[in-house]
Amino acid sequence: MASSSTVTCGVCDSQHTTSNAGYWCPECDEGLCFQCLKYHNASKASRNHDVISVDNYKQLPPSIANISPYCSLHDRKFQNYCPQHESIGCPLCIQSNHANCVGILSLENVIQTAKTSALLESLDQNLRDNKINAERIEKDRKHNLTEIKKQRQKFHDDIKQVRRQINEHLDSLEQLLLKDLYAAEEKVISQIEDLLEKLTKHTELLAVLQSNMSAIKEYASNLQAFLGSKMIEKETKKHELFMQSLFEDGSLQKVDLNYEIADKISDVLSTVTSFGSIYKETSSPLVEIQTEKVKQAQIGSFHRAPPINDLKMTFTGKLEFTGVTGCSFSSTEDTILVDYAKRRLLVLNGYGTLKNDILLSNQYPVDVTCIDDKTVAVSFQYSNQIQIINILTKTIEKWIKATNYCYGICYIDGHLFYCVACTGIQKVKLSDHCPYTLVKDDTLSNWSFVTTSKDKIFYTNNKYFTVTCCSLTGQKLWKYKDQSVHYPLGIAVDNESNVYIASKGNNSIIVLSSDGKPARKLLVHDDGICKPYGLAFNVTKEKLIVANYDGPSLYGFY
C-alpha cells in the first residue's frame, strides 16, 4: 500500500507553506489541499485531471503509487509509447533511444482505456484463477499428505504383520525341530538303557557262575568238578555269544546327536539382505489447473458429443485371421493381433496387409497393448506372465511375473494395467518392474479385459456380467450390470469417453456412456459380430476393431 504517513500539498510546499493534502493528482504527481484543489480544477491545464482523495491514494500498493508520470532522466512528462520496446518515454527519450523505431504512439491514446481494457479484465481473471489454483493445489497436496500418512501406517502394519507371520512360522518350525531333537534323544536313551538292563542281568549271572566256580574248586568231587565245569563252560559260551552279538548288531556303536539347519533357512541369513523395498510412485495429477488460455481453448474447441443413441457404425472390412483374442493399434496406424490358437503375434499395416508374423515363446497368449512404435506387451494365460516384445527384432526385451492367470492388458503413461484372475487389476511401472494390485477384486473372472481413458480405468467381469469404472488411483466410481451385457470380454474407450463392450454371450457390441448409465446395442450378429473377444479403438481415425475369434472386423462412424 502507499505510505500511511501524512501527505502534504505540493503547491503549498512550493510556496514554502506546509499544509496537509486531502487530495492527490496522479497526473501532477502531487498532493493538493482543499484551497489548491479549487485552483487546480479551475486551471485550463489541469481541470481535466482525474483527482482522487488521499485516502484512496493510500490504498495503492507502493509499487504502483511510486510510478511517476515524469521521466527520471529528463524530468519531463511521459508522452509516447514504443510498441517495439514496450516502453514509455518523454520526447527526449524518443529522440535519443527510439529515433529508428516505427509506430511510436501517443501515450494518452494508449492509456485512455487502460482501466476498461480486456487486458486488465484478463489479468484480473487470471489472478482469481491463480488464487483458485493455489487453493486447489493446497487442498490436493494436503490430501496427498493425508494419503501418504495412511499408506505409511498401512504398510507399517503390513510389514509388522509379515514379520509376525514369519516369526510364527519360524517358531512353529523351531518347535517341530526341537520336538524331533528330544524324540531322538529319548530313543537313544531308551536303546542304551535297554542294553544296560540286559548287561546287568548278564553281569549278575556271571557273578553266580564265578561263585559256583569257586565252590567247585574248593568242595566238589572230581566227577562234580568235571560235569560242573562243562555246565559253566556252556553258560560262559552263551555270555560270550551275547557279547559278540552286541558288536555285530551295532549296539556298541558310539551314538551322537547332530543337527542340520535347512538350506533355505540358512540362506535367509546369507542371501536375504533386505526385508523388502520402499519406492515412490508418481501418477498423473488429480488436481485441475484453470487458466484463461485453457478456458479460451475450451470455449474455442467446445462441441457437444453426440449422445450414444445417435452413434452409428458401419462395417468397413474383415481381416482373414482366426483364433484372435486380443488387438491393439499402434501410433503408426499398424494393427497388432494376438493369435491365441497358433500362439503368434500378427502385425498388419493400415491397409490390413501382414507385415510381421511373430511366433511367441509361450502358449496361450491372450491380449496385447502397444507401448511405442516398436514395442508391445503381451499377456499369457497359464504361464502367469507378461512379455515386453520388440516387434522389429522379434525378441523378448523384458518379462513381468503375474500372481495368477493374466488376461486383458493396456498401457498408459509408462504404466501397464492388467487383469489377474481372483486378484483384481494390477499396475506396474515399466521403469522399475514392481507390480502391485491397484484395484482389489477377488471376484475377477478369467478372460476379463481392461482399458483406460484420460483419468479412468474400465474393466469387465464375465462371470458376473459387469463393467466397473475406477479412477486411476484405484477408487471404484461405478459398476454397470444389465441384461444387454452378457458374458462381457473386450472393452475400449473412444475420444468422448464412451465405453464399448464386447458382449460375447449375445454376439453384440454394447456402447455405454462415460457415467455408466445409458447403454444400447451398437453392433449385432447381422453386423458381423461373432464370438467377440478383444476390442481396440483407433482415436486418430475413429474406428473400432473387434477381435472376433473367427476373424477380426473393422467398423467406422457414419
XYZ file of C-alpha atoms in Angstrom:
558
model
C 0.000 0.000 0.000
C 1.031 3.661 -0.370
C 2.716 5.245 2.636
C 0.392 5.773 5.588
C 2.286 8.976 6.592
C 0.788 12.413 6.137
C 0.715 13.700 2.538
C 1.373 17.425 2.165
C 0.135 19.752 -0.518
C 2.741 20.071 -3.275
C 1.593 23.536 -4.368
C 1.854 24.871 -0.816
C 5.259 23.237 -0.424
C 6.487 25.118 -3.483
C 5.461 28.335 -1.720
C 7.275 27.289 1.467
C 3.988 26.708 3.260
C 3.067 23.391 4.814
C -0.489 22.110 4.693
C -1.978 18.662 4.693
C -3.278 17.387 1.376
C -6.786 15.966 1.181
C -6.474 15.063 -2.497
C -3.985 13.560 -4.919
C -3.499 14.265 -8.619
C -1.832 11.259 -10.315
C -1.009 13.284 -13.423
C 0.644 16.099 -11.472
C 2.085 13.507 -9.099
C 1.451 15.640 -6.020
C -0.987 16.221 -3.196
C -3.481 19.089 -3.047
C -5.109 20.837 -0.148
C -8.727 21.952 -0.452
C -7.806 25.513 -1.437
C -5.266 24.470 -4.045
C -7.763 21.932 -5.414
C -10.047 24.828 -6.374
C -7.285 26.479 -8.411
C -6.271 23.099 -9.833
C -9.801 22.410 -11.061
C -10.121 25.914 -12.438
C -6.843 25.879 -14.365
C -7.192 25.074 -18.041
C -4.051 22.871 -17.905
C -5.302 20.683 -15.078
C -9.093 20.925 -14.942
C -9.462 17.545 -16.729
C -7.110 15.667 -14.419
C -8.686 12.782 -12.508
C -8.127 13.759 -8.880
C -8.614 11.198 -6.110
C -8.780 11.526 -2.335
C -5.626 10.981 -0.336
C -7.359 8.125 1.477
C -7.878 6.362 -1.853
C -4.346 7.166 -2.903
C -3.044 5.477 0.231
C -4.838 2.274 -0.833
C -2.445 1.907 -3.778
C 0.457 -0.531 -3.351
C 3.834 1.268 -3.094
C 4.974 -0.277 -6.372
C 2.003 1.350 -8.117
C 1.945 4.600 -6.157
C 5.630 5.168 -6.930
C 5.012 5.131 -10.676
C 5.602 8.715 -11.731
C 4.251 10.353 -14.919
C 7.615 12.112 -15.281
C 10.833 10.799 -16.789
C 13.530 10.398 -14.136
C 16.287 11.171 -16.655
C 14.892 14.324 -18.226
C 12.280 15.455 -15.684
C 9.750 15.737 -18.449
C 6.332 14.155 -18.684
C 5.962 10.828 -20.466
C 4.128 11.446 -23.740
C 4.844 8.484 -26.029
C 4.762 4.676 -26.132
C 7.064 2.500 -28.225
C 5.312 -0.799 -29.155
C 8.598 -2.242 -30.407
C 10.263 -1.957 -26.988
C 7.007 -1.934 -24.968
C 8.211 1.109 -23.062
C 7.101 4.698 -22.423
C 9.230 7.786 -22.866
C 9.346 11.574 -22.820
C 10.076 13.475 -26.048
C 13.786 13.497 -25.291
C 13.760 9.701 -24.681
C 12.076 9.170 -28.036
C 14.688 11.313 -29.784
C 17.647 9.592 -28.158
C 16.540 5.984 -27.764
C 13.697 5.387 -30.224
C 14.660 7.500 -33.218
C 14.611 4.453 -35.519
C 11.533 2.792 -34.001
C 8.434 2.611 -36.154
C 4.900 3.120 -34.881
C 5.529 5.408 -31.914
C 2.130 6.064 -30.298
C 0.687 8.822 -28.207
C 0.734 7.678 -24.586
C -2.541 9.497 -23.942
C -4.302 7.414 -26.601
C -2.724 4.194 -25.354
C -3.700 4.587 -21.710
C -7.131 6.207 -22.043
C -8.892 2.797 -21.965
C -6.418 1.098 -19.605
C -8.933 0.559 -16.800
C -11.561 -0.867 -19.136
C -9.218 -2.835 -21.371
C -9.575 -6.562 -21.988
C -6.014 -6.990 -20.677
C -6.929 -5.647 -17.240
C -10.015 -7.830 -17.096
C -7.976 -10.807 -18.281
C -5.297 -10.130 -15.655
C -7.979 -9.790 -13.013
C -9.460 -13.114 -14.071
C -6.007 -14.712 -14.150
C -5.366 -13.549 -10.611
C -8.666 -15.051 -9.489
C -7.815 -18.273 -11.332
C -4.357 -18.373 -9.794
C -5.845 -17.952 -6.335
C -8.317 -20.755 -7.007
C -5.486 -22.878 -8.418
C -3.384 -22.251 -5.316
C -6.302 -23.269 -3.108
C -6.880 -26.392 -5.199
C -3.196 -27.312 -5.127
C -3.009 -26.712 -1.369
C -6.072 -28.920 -0.856
C -4.684 -31.568 -3.213
C -1.255 -31.630 -1.550
C -2.788 -31.783 1.931
C -4.988 -34.635 0.757
C -1.894 -36.314 -0.669
C -0.117 -35.869 2.681
C -3.081 -37.474 4.440
C -2.979 -40.380 1.993
C 0.777 -40.762 2.467
C 0.318 -40.970 6.235
C -2.440 -43.555 5.816
C -0.293 -45.521 3.348
C 2.682 -45.353 5.693
C 0.576 -46.656 8.572
C -0.950 -49.377 6.420
C 2.394 -50.502 5.049
C 3.898 -50.315 8.543
C 1.137 -52.606 9.790
C 1.555 -54.893 6.769
C 5.313 -55.167 7.316
C 4.805 -55.886 11.009
C 2.161 -58.453 10.120
C 4.523 -60.156 7.682
C 7.191 -60.145 10.379
C 4.748 -61.673 12.865
C 3.764 -64.326 10.348
C 7.417 -65.103 9.663
C 8.137 -65.262 13.399
C 5.135 -67.500 13.993
C 6.137 -69.743 11.122
C 9.755 -69.930 12.311
C 8.572 -70.548 15.874
C 6.446 -73.416 14.589
C 9.367 -74.856 12.600
C 11.633 -74.431 15.644
C 9.196 -76.306 17.877
C 8.941 -79.138 15.354
C 12.739 -79.388 15.172
C 13.093 -79.297 18.965
C 10.405 -81.940 19.229
C 12.401 -84.101 16.830
C 15.546 -83.415 18.889
C 14.007 -84.559 22.169
C 12.377 -87.537 20.447
C 15.758 -88.599 19.036
C 17.349 -88.215 22.469
C 14.641 -90.293 24.114
C 15.005 -93.018 21.510
C 18.795 -93.238 22.005
C 18.426 -93.165 25.802
C 15.824 -95.934 25.643
C 18.048 -98.115 23.442
C 21.105 -97.647 25.687
C 19.113 -98.183 28.874
C 17.641 -101.418 27.444
C 21.163 -102.611 26.693
C 22.394 -101.637 30.149
C 19.498 -103.564 31.690
C 20.475 -106.668 29.713
C 24.120 -106.226 30.712
C 23.109 -106.002 34.364
C 21.307 -109.326 34.120
C 24.292 -110.952 32.390
C 26.652 -109.475 34.978
C 24.572 -110.955 37.790
C 24.590 -114.384 36.075
C 28.355 -114.150 35.585
C 28.795 -113.402 39.303
C 26.782 -116.536 40.131
C 28.922 -118.579 37.733
C 32.060 -117.164 39.347
C 30.776 -118.128 42.809
C 29.899 -121.592 41.564
C 33.363 -121.947 40.055
C 34.985 -121.099 43.397
C 32.794 -123.614 45.211
C 33.620 -126.339 42.687
C 37.309 -125.701 43.152
C 37.045 -125.914 46.930
C 34.457 -128.541 47.670
C 33.331 -130.532 44.602
C 34.399 -134.120 43.891
C 36.245 -134.877 40.716
C 33.053 -136.011 38.995
C 31.211 -132.938 40.164
C 34.140 -130.755 39.086
C 34.159 -132.391 35.636
C 30.454 -132.133 34.964
C 30.136 -128.750 36.717
C 32.901 -127.232 34.628
C 31.102 -128.430 31.486
C 27.929 -126.720 32.650
C 29.759 -123.472 33.438
C 31.566 -123.664 30.089
C 28.218 -123.918 28.328
C 26.824 -120.908 30.210
C 30.010 -118.945 29.642
C 29.702 -119.615 25.923
C 26.237 -118.062 25.957
C 27.601 -114.931 27.568
C 30.370 -114.730 25.004
C 27.851 -115.070 22.191
C 25.769 -112.307 23.782
C 28.787 -110.004 23.955
C 29.720 -110.819 20.370
C 26.170 -110.062 19.210
C 26.435 -106.559 20.670
C 29.276 -105.804 18.252
C 27.550 -107.438 15.315
C 24.156 -105.731 15.684
C 25.694 -102.287 16.238
C 24.540 -101.942 19.830
C 28.005 -100.817 20.864
C 28.407 -98.144 18.160
C 29.040 -94.708 19.603
C 25.872 -92.657 19.258
C 25.976 -88.872 18.757
C 23.154 -86.417 18.166
C 23.659 -83.799 15.489
C 21.519 -81.309 13.598
C 21.377 -79.524 10.253
C 19.564 -76.269 9.572
C 17.603 -76.325 6.287
C 19.430 -74.617 3.429
C 16.585 -72.184 2.830
C 16.690 -71.087 6.460
C 20.450 -70.615 6.289
C 20.009 -68.696 3.040
C 17.896 -66.149 4.883
C 20.986 -65.207 6.879
C 23.342 -65.095 3.916
C 21.343 -64.123 0.838
C 18.351 -62.176 2.128
C 19.793 -58.720 2.747
C 16.545 -56.782 2.721
C 13.108 -57.264 4.228
C 11.632 -55.514 1.198
C 11.848 -52.228 -0.621
C 10.067 -48.908 -0.389
C 9.643 -46.902 -3.564
C 7.853 -43.779 -4.614
C 5.371 -43.931 -7.434
C 4.029 -40.920 -9.294
C 0.937 -40.670 -11.428
C -0.908 -38.002 -13.357
C -2.005 -35.046 -11.193
C -5.576 -35.268 -9.924
C -5.886 -31.520 -9.447
C -7.087 -29.463 -12.416
C -5.448 -26.112 -13.057
C -7.651 -23.428 -14.603
C -6.089 -20.673 -16.725
C -7.522 -18.115 -19.071
C -5.772 -19.765 -22.040
C -7.250 -23.123 -21.092
C -10.701 -21.541 -20.833
C -10.333 -19.923 -24.238
C -9.137 -23.210 -25.715
C -12.083 -24.986 -24.118
C -14.505 -22.394 -25.417
C -12.922 -22.362 -28.864
C -12.897 -26.128 -29.246
C -16.079 -26.956 -27.317
C -18.554 -29.144 -29.048
C -21.270 -31.362 -27.722
C -20.512 -35.040 -28.132
C -23.372 -36.884 -29.771
C -25.467 -38.951 -27.321
C -24.927 -42.684 -27.541
C -28.352 -43.121 -29.152
C -27.042 -41.111 -32.119
C -23.841 -43.147 -32.533
C -23.839 -45.246 -35.682
C -21.084 -47.519 -37.000
C -20.782 -49.428 -40.226
C -18.731 -52.437 -41.282
C -15.604 -51.414 -43.217
C -13.650 -54.659 -43.568
C -12.650 -58.047 -42.210
C -9.200 -59.456 -41.503
C -8.797 -63.091 -42.567
C -7.237 -64.494 -39.411
C -8.875 -66.889 -36.968
C -8.225 -67.667 -33.305
C -7.720 -63.964 -32.468
C -8.446 -62.852 -28.888
C -6.560 -59.560 -28.483
C -5.936 -56.461 -30.596
C -4.352 -53.019 -30.426
C -3.477 -50.025 -32.636
C -0.004 -48.506 -32.756
C 0.756 -44.809 -33.173
C 1.862 -45.588 -36.742
C -1.631 -46.961 -37.536
C -0.432 -50.575 -37.519
C -2.852 -53.175 -36.203
C -1.486 -55.740 -33.734
C -3.380 -59.013 -33.275
C -2.905 -61.905 -30.831
C -3.455 -65.349 -32.372
C -4.398 -67.384 -29.304
C -4.737 -70.641 -31.249
C -1.369 -70.522 -33.019
C 0.474 -68.572 -30.258
C 1.687 -65.824 -32.529
C 1.634 -62.059 -32.882
C 0.412 -60.545 -36.168
C 1.447 -57.051 -37.263
C -0.639 -55.518 -40.077
C -0.272 -52.158 -41.808
C -3.089 -49.638 -42.176
C -4.423 -51.465 -45.239
C -4.666 -54.805 -43.437
C -1.612 -56.343 -45.125
C 0.514 -58.635 -42.968
C 3.874 -57.024 -42.155
C 5.191 -59.367 -39.497
C 4.345 -62.787 -38.081
C 5.993 -63.404 -34.692
C 5.912 -66.851 -33.084
C 5.625 -66.429 -29.329
C 7.704 -68.405 -26.837
C 4.777 -69.276 -24.557
C 1.429 -70.848 -25.270
C -1.974 -69.233 -24.752
C -1.333 -65.529 -25.378
C -4.478 -63.517 -24.607
C -4.151 -59.771 -25.185
C -1.737 -57.136 -26.497
C -1.155 -53.420 -25.986
C 1.235 -51.071 -27.797
C 3.881 -49.293 -25.719
C 5.573 -47.446 -28.587
C 6.190 -47.865 -32.331
C 8.396 -50.918 -31.865
C 7.399 -52.407 -28.509
C 4.281 -54.218 -27.319
C 3.229 -56.029 -24.145
C 1.549 -59.449 -24.406
C -0.301 -61.224 -21.581
C -0.212 -65.017 -21.212
C -2.936 -67.041 -19.596
C -1.420 -70.072 -17.902
C 2.227 -69.013 -17.612
C 1.148 -66.078 -15.390
C 3.358 -63.556 -17.111
C 3.608 -60.544 -19.389
C 6.272 -60.264 -22.061
C 7.612 -56.980 -23.473
C 8.363 -57.779 -27.121
C 10.233 -55.819 -29.774
C 8.170 -56.382 -32.931
C 11.037 -55.259 -35.182
C 13.654 -57.685 -33.861
C 11.085 -60.295 -32.691
C 12.860 -60.562 -29.341
C 11.667 -60.507 -25.745
C 13.112 -57.434 -24.037
C 11.610 -57.966 -20.574
C 9.085 -60.080 -18.763
C 6.885 -59.416 -15.749
C 5.601 -62.156 -13.445
C 1.908 -62.047 -12.509
C 0.446 -63.633 -9.391
C -2.193 -65.663 -11.263
C -3.717 -66.184 -14.683
C -3.239 -62.994 -16.699
C -5.737 -61.697 -19.293
C -6.623 -58.194 -20.582
C -3.856 -55.585 -20.676
C -3.453 -51.879 -21.553
C -0.766 -49.185 -21.413
C -0.815 -45.512 -20.413
C 1.876 -43.025 -19.328
C 4.681 -45.516 -18.656
C 2.450 -47.979 -16.788
C 0.818 -51.298 -17.638
C -2.581 -52.256 -16.239
C -3.641 -55.898 -16.484
C -6.343 -58.272 -15.201
C -5.270 -61.038 -12.826
C -7.905 -63.672 -12.066
C -9.173 -63.785 -8.467
C -6.950 -60.807 -7.618
C -8.015 -57.649 -9.496
C -6.317 -55.018 -11.643
C -2.573 -54.884 -11.192
C -0.340 -51.977 -12.176
C 3.355 -51.913 -12.947
C 5.708 -49.078 -13.817
C 7.900 -50.246 -16.685
C 10.927 -48.402 -15.355
C 11.102 -50.346 -12.083
C 9.086 -53.563 -12.639
C 7.457 -53.541 -9.210
C 3.845 -54.649 -9.789
C 1.144 -54.165 -7.202
C -2.618 -54.608 -7.007
C -4.275 -51.266 -7.768
C -7.899 -52.468 -7.709
C -8.542 -55.389 -5.361
C -11.301 -57.630 -6.743
C -11.103 -61.279 -5.716
C -14.234 -61.967 -7.807
C -12.454 -61.064 -11.045
C -13.061 -63.851 -13.536
C -10.917 -65.444 -16.200
C -11.000 -63.640 -19.550
C -11.515 -60.201 -18.033
C -10.316 -57.214 -20.063
C -9.228 -53.703 -19.076
C -8.785 -50.310 -20.748
C -8.072 -46.726 -19.657
C -9.163 -43.237 -20.646
C -7.519 -39.985 -19.617
C -8.465 -40.344 -15.960
C -10.353 -43.625 -15.565
C -9.956 -47.405 -15.671
C -12.678 -49.677 -17.056
C -12.728 -53.458 -16.772
C -15.113 -56.355 -17.437
C -16.074 -59.380 -15.346
C -17.768 -62.016 -17.489
C -18.694 -64.240 -14.542
C -20.960 -61.571 -13.032
C -21.761 -59.760 -16.343
C -20.446 -56.431 -15.005
C -18.437 -53.445 -16.194
C -16.606 -51.468 -13.481
C -15.170 -47.950 -13.660
C -12.393 -46.763 -11.315
C -10.199 -43.710 -11.000
C -6.537 -44.036 -11.957
C -5.802 -44.286 -8.244
C -8.000 -47.388 -7.943
C -11.105 -45.867 -6.342
C -14.282 -47.523 -7.655
C -16.630 -44.968 -9.228
C -19.473 -47.085 -10.623
C -20.436 -50.593 -11.705
C -22.787 -51.409 -14.584
C -24.864 -54.578 -14.930
C -27.693 -55.157 -17.397
C -29.292 -57.967 -19.370
C -27.934 -56.475 -22.583
C -24.383 -57.186 -21.387
C -23.956 -60.944 -21.455
C -20.537 -62.535 -20.858
C -18.597 -59.268 -21.433
C -14.991 -59.603 -22.603
C -13.097 -56.893 -24.527
C -13.513 -53.212 -23.670
C -12.442 -49.948 -25.358
C -12.996 -46.182 -24.964
C -13.398 -43.542 -27.719
C -12.442 -39.855 -27.812
C -15.633 -38.856 -26.000
C -15.113 -41.442 -23.211
C -17.931 -43.647 -24.491
C -17.279 -47.240 -23.450
C -17.524 -50.127 -25.936
C -18.048 -53.659 -24.612
C -17.720 -56.982 -26.439
C -20.787 -58.922 -25.252
C -19.784 -62.436 -26.335
C -22.866 -64.084 -24.827
C -25.189 -62.443 -27.358
C -22.712 -61.600 -30.152
C -23.029 -57.837 -29.875
C -21.101 -54.664 -29.132
C -22.630 -52.538 -26.380
C -21.898 -48.825 -26.057
C -22.090 -47.327 -22.577
C -21.874 -43.653 -21.611
C -18.904 -42.480 -19.552
C -21.048 -42.114 -16.407
C -22.171 -45.747 -16.606
C -25.877 -45.001 -17.058
C -27.444 -45.236 -20.534
C -26.369 -48.128 -22.756
C -27.513 -49.685 -26.000
C -26.548 -52.291 -28.561
C -24.426 -50.677 -31.237
C -23.484 -53.697 -33.370
C -25.081 -57.154 -33.510
C -24.581 -60.513 -35.217
C -26.014 -59.220 -38.515
C -23.276 -56.561 -38.497
C -20.592 -59.258 -38.417
C -20.181 -59.704 -34.649
C -19.465 -63.367 -33.860
C -17.711 -64.609 -30.702
C -16.056 -61.233 -29.963
C -13.083 -61.175 -27.577
C -10.791 -58.145 -27.568
C -11.637 -54.586 -28.661
C -9.486 -51.614 -29.634
C -10.372 -48.059 -30.683
C -8.230 -46.015 -33.052
C -8.557 -42.493 -31.637
C -6.927 -40.915 -34.690
C -9.129 -42.450 -37.365
C -12.053 -43.086 -35.010
C -12.509 -46.698 -35.959
C -13.169 -49.787 -33.892
C -11.646 -53.239 -34.332
C -13.492 -56.240 -32.921
C -11.382 -59.359 -32.363
C -13.976 -61.930 -33.454
C -12.498 -65.356 -32.822
C -13.323 -66.390 -36.396
C -11.935 -63.208 -37.927
C -11.493 -59.594 -36.677
C -13.780 -56.919 -38.165
C -13.310 -53.176 -38.576
C -16.026 -50.537 -38.088
C -16.198 -46.783 -38.574
C -18.631 -43.981 -37.704
C -21.013 -42.559 -40.253
